[in-house]
Amino acid sequence: MSSQENSDIDKSQDASKENSQFIYSLILIFLIPVAIIVSTFWGMQKIQKNIESELQKKTILAKTIFAGAVSDSLDDDSLLETKIKTIVESNTELKEITVLKPIDDGFLAVASSDVNNLGLTFKSLQYTSAWVDDKSITSLAQAEGNKNERYWVIISPLKNPDSENVALVNMKISLADIDSSRQKTLTETLIVLSITIFFVLLLLFNHFKFFEYSILFKRLKEVDKMKDDFISMASHELKTPMAAIKGYMGMIFEGVAGKVDQKAKAHLEKVLANIKRLDALVDALLDVSRLEQDRMQFDMQALDITQVLSEVISEIKVQADEKKLKIQYETLAEPHPLIFADYDRIGQIFENIIGNAIKYTFKGGVTIYHRIEEGRLKTIIQDTGIGMSKQDMKGLFKRFYRIRNEKTADIPGTGLGLWITKEIVLKMNGEILAESKENIGSAFTIIFPIIEEKKQ
Ligand code: ADP
């Protein structure tokens, strides 16, 4: 399968992942408020049912108390009437009490808190069943005039002291108080519910935003990876033709391909210098991509830093000599401490820092010395160069950062050296610091933990 096909599959998998995340977010947006609404109404209904069943029990209790209170007055209808009125007047929840006695074709209302009922004959299955089966029948009913007003109705036999069924009582207990407090609770709950849903929607909206950010972040990472891959591929591909150009140009310069006159040699020197710069840029880009993709190899070993420094200084001295700069190295007293690092990478670090010190210095020179403090070996590279202002130093150690002013205008560079150096130092558990004063000079300090002293 080609890499194009692979990346197409990856992309379609990513797209379906994004789609499912989107659908998941949409479901959440609908499901959460619906769940809150359903659970609120379910809870309300449960409470309502509990209250009503409690009230039903109270209705039965009220009837029992009433039955006890009137058991000895069942023969006297006017006394019964008085008692009923007193009871109804002192209990606002009691809407109506009617006592009925059986006659041939039904039940005759003999005493009632509602005068309209007196003398009327009531016939219904409920009355007959309560009388015949000797049991209390409770039911929920609505007021005739006002559909919003509800009652618990209890129809129950009344017994004389000899426990004989003498009459029936029809008692209505109003649910008005409970219904109005239920209405109030419902209104309050709806307000709280609306506020909750508002905040939940706000939260979900934010979730959507985060979701959007996460997609953007993923895309950014993809683009970043594409850039890294491109730098890595381009610098690798450049390496081979660069080596060929360098080789052949060198041969031409040496006169291998025929005699080269002085004028042509001067031009060739310029070409070679530019090839060298290009080569350094490609090397730097390769290091950047290796470091970014964590592909740089480190052959860690105990080593004597003074040995690496002596080699680097002897190689780089030519550059200092060309600018008539003095390079001074104050080595360490024996026995030399050892650090744990990669020999070549340590060399690369010092090449960079000492190279910069020479590059950005026009008179005076570069001094390299060591300090041992708290089990750490510090190497200080101090120059008497152009220095840097505090403001300019803020971006130091960042990728592609170059200080641009008239003093640096003609100095070539990529702005990658210090970033690469810092990354390599950190990878080997070291530290790098910079101090500088404009027109006075700079000092870079590289610190590594000491592992042991060199055995003689
Ligand atoms: P460059 O290839 O530009 O030298 P570096 O990453 O090595 O890139 O350095 C970044 C910038 O820091 C340089 O452009 C220069 O302005 C500044 N710099 C580095 N070393 C010194 C130094 N010893 N003295 C003054 N300026 C320095």
Coordinates of C-alpha atoms and ligand atoms in Angstrom, one line a residue:
M1 CA 0.0 0.0 0.0
S2 CA 1.4 3.4 -0.9
S3 CA 2.1 6.1 1.7
Q4 CA -0.6 8.3 -0.1
E5 CA -3.2 5.5 0.4
N6 CA -2.1 5.1 4.0
S7 CA -2.4 8.8 4.7
D8 CA -5.9 8.8 3.0
I9 CA -7.0 6.0 5.3
D10 CA -5.6 7.9 8.3
K11 CA -7.5 11.0 7.2
S12 CA -10.8 9.2 6.7
Q13 CA -10.3 7.5 10.2
D14 CA -9.6 11.0 11.7
A15 CA -12.7 12.4 10.0
S16 CA -15.0 9.7 11.2
K17 CA -13.5 10.1 14.7
E18 CA -14.3 13.9 14.5
N19 CA -17.8 13.1 13.3
S20 CA -18.5 10.7 16.1
Q21 CA -17.2 13.3 18.6
F22 CA -19.5 15.8 17.0
I23 CA -22.6 13.5 17.2
Y24 CA -21.6 12.7 20.8
S25 CA -21.6 16.4 21.6
L26 CA -25.0 16.9 20.0
I27 CA -26.5 13.9 21.8
L28 CA -25.1 15.4 25.1
I29 CA -26.8 18.8 24.3
F30 CA -30.2 17.1 24.0
L31 CA -29.8 14.4 26.5
I32 CA -28.6 16.3 29.5
P33 CA -31.5 18.9 29.6
V34 CA -34.1 16.2 28.8
A35 CA -32.7 14.0 31.6
I36 CA -32.9 16.9 34.0
I37 CA -36.5 17.8 33.0
V38 CA -37.6 14.1 33.2
S39 CA -36.0 13.5 36.6
T40 CA -37.5 16.8 38.0
F41 CA -41.0 15.9 36.8
W42 CA -40.7 12.3 37.9
G43 CA -39.6 13.5 41.4
M44 CA -42.5 15.9 41.6
Q45 CA -45.0 13.3 40.6
K46 CA -43.6 10.9 43.2
I47 CA -43.9 13.5 45.9
Q48 CA -47.4 14.4 44.8
K49 CA -48.5 10.7 45.0
N50 CA -47.0 10.3 48.4
I51 CA -48.8 13.4 49.7
E52 CA -52.1 12.2 48.2
S53 CA -51.8 8.7 49.8
E54 CA -50.9 10.4 53.2
L55 CA -54.0 12.5 52.8
Q56 CA -56.1 9.4 52.0
K57 CA -54.9 8.0 55.3
K58 CA -55.8 11.2 57.1
T59 CA -59.3 11.1 55.5
I60 CA -59.9 7.6 57.0
L61 CA -58.6 8.9 60.3
A62 CA -60.9 11.9 60.2
K63 CA -63.9 9.6 59.5
T64 CA -62.9 7.3 62.4
I65 CA -62.7 10.3 64.7
F66 CA -66.1 11.6 63.4
A67 CA -67.7 8.2 63.7
G68 CA -66.6 8.1 67.4
A69 CA -67.9 11.6 68.0
V70 CA -71.3 11.0 66.6
S71 CA -71.9 7.3 67.5
D72 CA -74.2 8.3 70.4
S73 CA -76.1 10.9 68.4
L74 CA -77.1 8.9 65.4
D75 CA -80.8 8.8 66.5
D76 CA -81.1 12.5 66.9
D77 CA -80.8 14.2 63.5
S78 CA -80.8 17.8 64.8
L79 CA -78.1 17.0 67.3
L80 CA -76.2 15.3 64.5
E81 CA -76.6 18.4 62.3
T82 CA -75.2 20.7 65.1
K83 CA -72.2 18.4 65.7
I84 CA -71.5 18.3 61.9
K85 CA -71.6 22.1 61.6
T86 CA -69.3 22.6 64.6
I87 CA -66.8 20.1 63.2
V88 CA -66.8 21.6 59.6
E89 CA -66.5 25.1 60.9
S90 CA -63.5 24.3 63.0
N91 CA -61.7 22.4 60.2
T92 CA -61.2 24.4 57.0
E93 CA -60.0 21.3 55.1
L94 CA -63.3 19.6 55.8
K95 CA -65.5 20.7 52.9
E96 CA -68.6 18.8 53.6
I97 CA -70.1 16.1 55.9
T98 CA -73.4 14.5 55.1
V99 CA -75.0 11.7 57.1
L100 CA -77.4 9.5 55.2
K101 CA -79.8 6.9 56.4
P102 CA -81.1 4.0 54.3
I103 CA -84.6 4.2 52.9
D104 CA -86.4 2.0 50.4
D105 CA -85.0 3.4 47.2
G106 CA -81.6 4.8 48.3
F107 CA -80.1 6.9 51.1
L108 CA -81.7 10.0 52.6
A109 CA -79.5 12.9 53.7
V110 CA -80.7 13.5 57.3
A111 CA -77.9 15.9 58.4
S112 CA -75.4 17.8 56.4
S113 CA -73.1 20.8 56.5
D114 CA -74.5 21.7 53.1
V115 CA -78.2 22.6 53.6
N116 CA -78.9 21.9 49.9
N117 CA -78.4 18.2 50.5
L118 CA -80.9 17.9 53.4
G119 CA -83.9 15.8 52.4
L120 CA -82.4 14.6 49.2
T121 CA -82.2 10.9 48.4
F122 CA -78.9 9.6 47.0
K123 CA -78.6 6.5 45.0
S124 CA -75.2 5.2 43.9
L125 CA -73.2 2.0 43.7
Q126 CA -70.6 3.5 46.1
Y127 CA -73.3 4.0 48.8
T128 CA -74.8 0.6 48.3
S129 CA -71.4 -1.1 48.3
A130 CA -70.2 0.8 51.4
W131 CA -73.5 -0.3 53.2
V132 CA -73.8 -3.9 52.0
D133 CA -70.0 -4.7 52.2
D134 CA -69.7 -2.7 55.5
K135 CA -66.6 -0.9 54.3
S136 CA -65.1 2.6 53.7
I137 CA -64.8 3.7 50.1
T138 CA -62.4 6.5 49.2
S139 CA -62.1 8.3 45.9
L140 CA -60.6 11.4 44.4
A141 CA -63.2 13.8 43.0
Q142 CA -63.3 17.3 41.4
A143 CA -65.6 20.1 42.6
E144 CA -68.5 20.6 40.2
G145 CA -68.2 24.3 39.8
N146 CA -64.4 24.5 40.0
K147 CA -62.5 21.9 38.0
N148 CA -59.2 22.9 39.7
E149 CA -60.5 22.1 43.2
R150 CA -60.1 18.5 44.2
Y151 CA -61.4 16.4 47.1
W152 CA -60.8 13.1 48.8
V153 CA -64.3 11.6 49.3
I154 CA -64.9 8.9 51.9
I155 CA -68.2 7.0 52.1
S156 CA -68.3 4.8 55.2
P157 CA -71.0 3.2 57.5
L158 CA -71.6 4.7 60.9
K159 CA -72.4 2.3 63.8
N160 CA -74.3 2.8 67.0
P161 CA -72.7 1.7 70.3
D162 CA -74.0 -1.8 69.6
S163 CA -71.9 -1.9 66.5
E164 CA -74.9 -2.0 64.2
N165 CA -74.8 -0.1 60.9
V166 CA -77.2 2.9 61.3
A167 CA -76.2 5.4 58.7
L168 CA -73.6 6.3 56.1
V169 CA -71.3 9.3 56.2
N170 CA -70.1 11.1 53.1
M171 CA -67.1 13.2 54.0
K172 CA -65.2 15.5 51.6
I173 CA -61.7 16.7 52.5
S174 CA -60.4 19.5 50.3
L175 CA -57.0 19.2 48.5
A176 CA -57.0 23.0 47.9
D177 CA -54.2 23.8 50.3
I178 CA -52.0 21.0 49.1
D179 CA -52.8 21.8 45.4
S180 CA -51.9 25.4 45.8
S181 CA -48.6 24.6 47.7
R182 CA -47.9 22.0 44.9
Q183 CA -48.5 24.7 42.3
K184 CA -46.1 27.0 44.1
T185 CA -43.4 24.3 44.4
L186 CA -43.9 23.5 40.7
T187 CA -43.4 27.1 39.7
E188 CA -40.3 27.4 41.9
T189 CA -39.0 24.1 40.5
L190 CA -39.5 25.3 37.0
I191 CA -37.5 28.4 37.7
V192 CA -34.7 26.4 39.2
L193 CA -34.9 24.0 36.3
S194 CA -34.7 26.8 33.7
I195 CA -31.7 28.3 35.4
T196 CA -30.0 24.8 35.6
I197 CA -30.7 24.1 31.9
F198 CA -29.4 27.5 31.0
F199 CA -26.1 26.8 32.8
V200 CA -25.9 23.3 31.4
L201 CA -26.4 24.6 27.9
L202 CA -23.7 27.2 28.6
L203 CA -21.4 24.4 29.7
L204 CA -22.2 22.4 26.7
F205 CA -21.6 25.4 24.5
N206 CA -18.2 25.7 26.1
H207 CA -17.6 22.0 25.6
F208 CA -18.3 22.6 21.9
K209 CA -15.7 25.4 21.8
F210 CA -13.1 23.1 23.5
F211 CA -14.0 20.5 20.9
E212 CA -13.3 23.0 18.2
Y213 CA -10.0 24.0 19.8
S214 CA -9.0 20.3 20.1
I215 CA -9.6 19.9 16.4
L216 CA -7.6 23.0 15.6
F217 CA -4.9 21.8 18.0
K218 CA -4.8 18.4 16.2
R219 CA -4.6 20.1 12.8
L220 CA -1.8 22.4 14.0
K221 CA 0.1 19.4 15.2
E222 CA -0.4 17.7 11.8
V223 CA 0.9 20.8 10.0
D224 CA 3.8 21.0 12.4
K225 CA 4.7 17.4 11.8
M226 CA 4.4 18.0 8.0
K227 CA 6.8 20.9 8.4
D228 CA 9.2 18.7 10.4
D229 CA 9.0 15.9 7.9
F230 CA 9.6 18.4 5.1
I231 CA 12.7 19.9 6.8
S232 CA 14.0 16.5 7.5
M233 CA 13.4 15.3 3.9
A234 CA 14.7 18.5 2.2
S235 CA 17.9 18.6 4.3
H236 CA 18.6 14.9 3.7
E237 CA 18.1 15.3 -0.1
L238 CA 20.3 18.4 -0.1
K239 CA 23.2 16.7 1.6
T240 CA 24.3 14.5 -1.4
P241 CA 24.3 17.1 -4.2
M242 CA 26.0 19.5 -1.7
A243 CA 28.8 17.0 -1.1
A244 CA 29.3 16.5 -4.8
I245 CA 29.3 20.3 -5.5
K246 CA 31.8 20.8 -2.7
G247 CA 34.1 18.0 -3.9
Y248 CA 34.1 19.0 -7.6
M249 CA 34.6 22.7 -6.7
G250 CA 37.5 21.8 -4.5
M251 CA 39.1 19.8 -7.3
I252 CA 38.6 22.7 -9.7
F253 CA 40.1 25.1 -7.2
E254 CA 43.1 22.8 -6.7
G255 CA 43.7 22.8 -10.5
V256 CA 42.8 19.1 -11.0
A257 CA 40.6 19.9 -14.0
G258 CA 43.1 22.3 -15.6
K259 CA 45.0 25.4 -14.7
V260 CA 42.9 28.1 -12.8
D261 CA 44.1 31.7 -13.1
Q262 CA 44.2 34.0 -10.0
K263 CA 41.0 35.9 -11.0
A264 CA 39.0 32.7 -11.4
K265 CA 40.5 31.4 -8.1
A266 CA 39.2 34.5 -6.3
H267 CA 35.7 33.8 -7.6
L268 CA 36.0 30.1 -6.8
E269 CA 37.0 31.0 -3.2
K270 CA 33.8 32.9 -2.8
V271 CA 31.8 30.0 -4.3
L272 CA 33.4 27.6 -1.8
A273 CA 32.8 30.0 1.1
N274 CA 29.1 30.1 0.2
I275 CA 28.9 26.3 -0.2
K276 CA 30.4 26.0 3.3
R277 CA 27.6 28.3 4.6
L278 CA 24.9 26.3 2.8
D279 CA 26.4 23.1 4.2
A280 CA 26.3 24.5 7.7
L281 CA 22.7 25.5 7.2
V282 CA 21.8 22.0 6.0
D283 CA 23.6 20.5 9.0
A284 CA 21.8 22.8 11.4
L285 CA 18.4 22.0 9.8
L286 CA 19.2 18.3 10.1
D287 CA 20.0 18.7 13.8
V288 CA 16.8 20.7 14.3
S289 CA 14.7 17.9 12.8
R290 CA 16.6 15.2 14.7
L291 CA 16.1 17.1 18.0
E292 CA 12.4 17.9 17.4
Q293 CA 11.6 14.3 16.5
D294 CA 13.8 13.0 19.3
R295 CA 16.0 11.1 16.8
M296 CA 19.4 12.5 17.9
Q297 CA 21.7 9.7 19.1
F298 CA 23.8 10.2 22.2
D299 CA 26.7 8.0 23.0
M300 CA 26.9 8.8 26.7
Q301 CA 30.2 8.1 28.5
A302 CA 32.4 9.5 31.3
L303 CA 34.7 12.1 29.7
D304 CA 37.2 14.7 30.4
I305 CA 35.8 18.0 29.2
T306 CA 39.3 19.7 29.0
Q307 CA 40.3 17.2 26.4
V308 CA 37.3 18.0 24.2
L309 CA 37.9 21.8 24.7
S310 CA 41.6 21.5 23.8
E311 CA 40.7 19.8 20.5
V312 CA 37.9 22.3 19.6
I313 CA 40.2 25.3 20.5
S314 CA 43.0 24.1 18.3
E315 CA 40.6 23.6 15.4
I316 CA 38.8 27.0 15.8
K317 CA 42.0 29.0 16.5
V318 CA 42.4 29.7 12.8
Q319 CA 39.2 31.8 12.8
A320 CA 40.4 33.8 15.8
D321 CA 43.8 34.3 14.2
E322 CA 42.2 35.6 11.0
K323 CA 40.5 38.3 13.2
K324 CA 43.6 38.8 15.3
L325 CA 41.7 37.7 18.4
K326 CA 43.4 36.1 21.4
I327 CA 42.0 32.7 22.6
Q328 CA 43.0 31.9 26.1
Y329 CA 42.2 28.6 27.8
E330 CA 42.7 28.2 31.6
T331 CA 42.5 24.5 32.0
L332 CA 41.8 22.6 35.2
A333 CA 44.3 21.4 37.8
E334 CA 44.8 17.6 37.8
P335 CA 43.0 15.3 38.5
H336 CA 40.3 16.5 36.1
P337 CA 36.7 15.8 37.0
L338 CA 34.6 13.7 34.7
I339 CA 31.2 14.4 33.3
F340 CA 28.7 12.0 31.7
A341 CA 28.1 13.1 28.1
D342 CA 28.5 12.4 24.4
Y343 CA 32.0 13.3 23.2
D344 CA 31.1 14.6 19.8
R345 CA 28.0 16.5 21.0
I346 CA 30.1 18.2 23.7
G347 CA 32.5 19.2 20.9
Q348 CA 29.6 20.6 18.9
I349 CA 28.4 22.7 21.9
F350 CA 31.8 24.3 22.4
E351 CA 32.3 24.8 18.6
N352 CA 29.0 26.7 18.6
I353 CA 29.6 28.9 21.6
I354 CA 33.3 29.6 21.0
G355 CA 32.5 30.1 17.3
N356 CA 29.9 32.7 18.2
A357 CA 32.3 34.4 20.6
I358 CA 34.8 34.8 17.8
K359 CA 32.1 35.8 15.3
Y360 CA 30.6 38.6 17.5
T361 CA 34.0 39.9 18.7
F362 CA 36.1 42.4 16.8
K363 CA 38.9 43.3 19.3
G364 CA 40.3 41.6 22.3
G365 CA 39.6 38.0 22.5
V366 CA 37.9 35.0 24.1
T367 CA 38.7 33.5 27.5
I368 CA 37.6 30.0 28.5
Y369 CA 37.9 28.8 32.1
H370 CA 36.2 26.5 34.6
R371 CA 34.7 26.7 38.0
I372 CA 33.8 23.7 40.3
E373 CA 30.8 24.5 42.5
E374 CA 28.6 22.1 44.5
G375 CA 29.6 19.0 42.6
R376 CA 29.0 20.8 39.2
L377 CA 31.5 21.7 36.6
K378 CA 31.0 25.1 35.0
T379 CA 32.7 26.1 31.8
I380 CA 32.6 29.8 31.0
I381 CA 33.3 31.2 27.6
Q382 CA 33.8 34.9 27.9
D383 CA 34.4 37.4 25.0
T384 CA 35.1 41.1 24.6
G385 CA 32.7 41.4 21.7
I386 CA 29.6 43.5 20.8
G387 CA 27.5 42.1 23.6
M388 CA 23.7 42.2 23.8
S389 CA 21.2 44.4 25.4
K390 CA 18.8 43.0 28.0
Q391 CA 15.9 43.4 25.6
D392 CA 17.8 41.6 22.8
M393 CA 18.6 38.7 25.1
K394 CA 15.0 37.9 25.7
G395 CA 14.7 35.8 22.6
L396 CA 18.1 34.1 22.9
F397 CA 17.9 30.3 22.7
K398 CA 14.8 30.5 20.5
R399 CA 14.7 28.9 17.0
F400 CA 15.8 31.2 14.2
Y401 CA 16.3 34.1 16.6
R402 CA 18.9 36.6 15.4
I403 CA 19.7 40.0 16.9
R404 CA 19.3 42.5 14.1
N405 CA 21.2 45.8 14.3
E406 CA 23.9 47.6 12.4
K407 CA 26.7 45.7 14.3
T408 CA 25.3 42.3 13.3
A409 CA 24.1 43.3 9.8
D410 CA 27.1 41.8 8.0
I411 CA 27.6 38.8 10.2
P412 CA 26.2 35.6 8.6
G413 CA 24.2 33.1 10.6
T414 CA 21.0 31.1 10.8
G415 CA 19.8 31.8 14.3
L416 CA 19.7 28.0 15.0
G417 CA 23.1 27.6 16.8
L418 CA 22.0 28.6 20.3
W419 CA 18.7 26.7 20.1
I420 CA 20.5 23.5 19.0
T421 CA 23.2 24.0 21.7
K422 CA 20.6 24.5 24.4
E423 CA 18.6 21.4 23.3
I424 CA 21.7 19.2 23.3
V425 CA 22.9 20.5 26.7
L426 CA 19.4 19.8 28.2
K427 CA 19.4 16.3 26.6
M428 CA 22.6 15.5 28.4
N429 CA 21.3 16.8 31.8
G430 CA 23.2 20.1 31.6
E431 CA 22.4 23.7 31.9
I432 CA 23.3 26.8 29.8
L433 CA 23.2 30.4 30.9
A434 CA 24.1 33.7 29.2
E435 CA 25.1 37.1 30.5
S436 CA 26.0 40.1 28.4
K437 CA 26.6 43.8 28.4
E438 CA 26.3 45.8 25.2
N439 CA 29.7 46.9 23.8
I440 CA 31.5 45.1 26.7
G441 CA 31.1 41.4 25.9
S442 CA 29.2 38.2 26.7
A443 CA 29.7 35.2 28.8
F444 CA 28.1 31.8 28.3
T445 CA 28.2 29.3 31.1
I446 CA 27.7 25.6 30.5
I447 CA 27.1 23.4 33.5
F448 CA 27.3 19.6 33.9
P449 CA 27.2 17.5 37.0
I450 CA 30.5 15.9 37.9
I451 CA 30.4 12.1 38.1
E452 CA 33.9 11.3 39.4
E453 CA 37.5 12.4 39.2
K454 CA 39.7 11.1 36.4
K455 CA 41.8 8.1 37.4
Q456 CA 45.5 8.7 36.7
Ligands
ADP1 P1 23.6 32.8 14.6 O1 23.7 31.8 13.5 O2 22.9 34.0 14.2 O3 24.9 33.1 15.2 P2 22.9 31.7 17.1 O4 21.7 30.9 17.5 O5 24.2 31.1 17.4 O6 22.6 32.1 15.7 O7 22.8 33.1 18.0 C1 21.6 33.8 18.0 C2 21.9 35.3 18.1 O8 22.5 35.6 19.4 C3 23.0 35.8 17.2 O9 22.4 36.2 15.9 C4 23.6 36.9 17.9 O10 22.9 38.1 17.6 C5 23.5 36.6 19.3 N1 24.7 36.1 19.9 C6 25.1 34.8 20.1 N2 26.3 34.7 20.7 C7 26.7 35.9 20.9 C8 27.9 36.5 21.4 N3 28.9 35.8 21.9 N4 28.0 37.9 21.4 C9 27.0 38.7 21.0 N5 25.9 38.2 20.4 C10 25.7 36.8 20.4

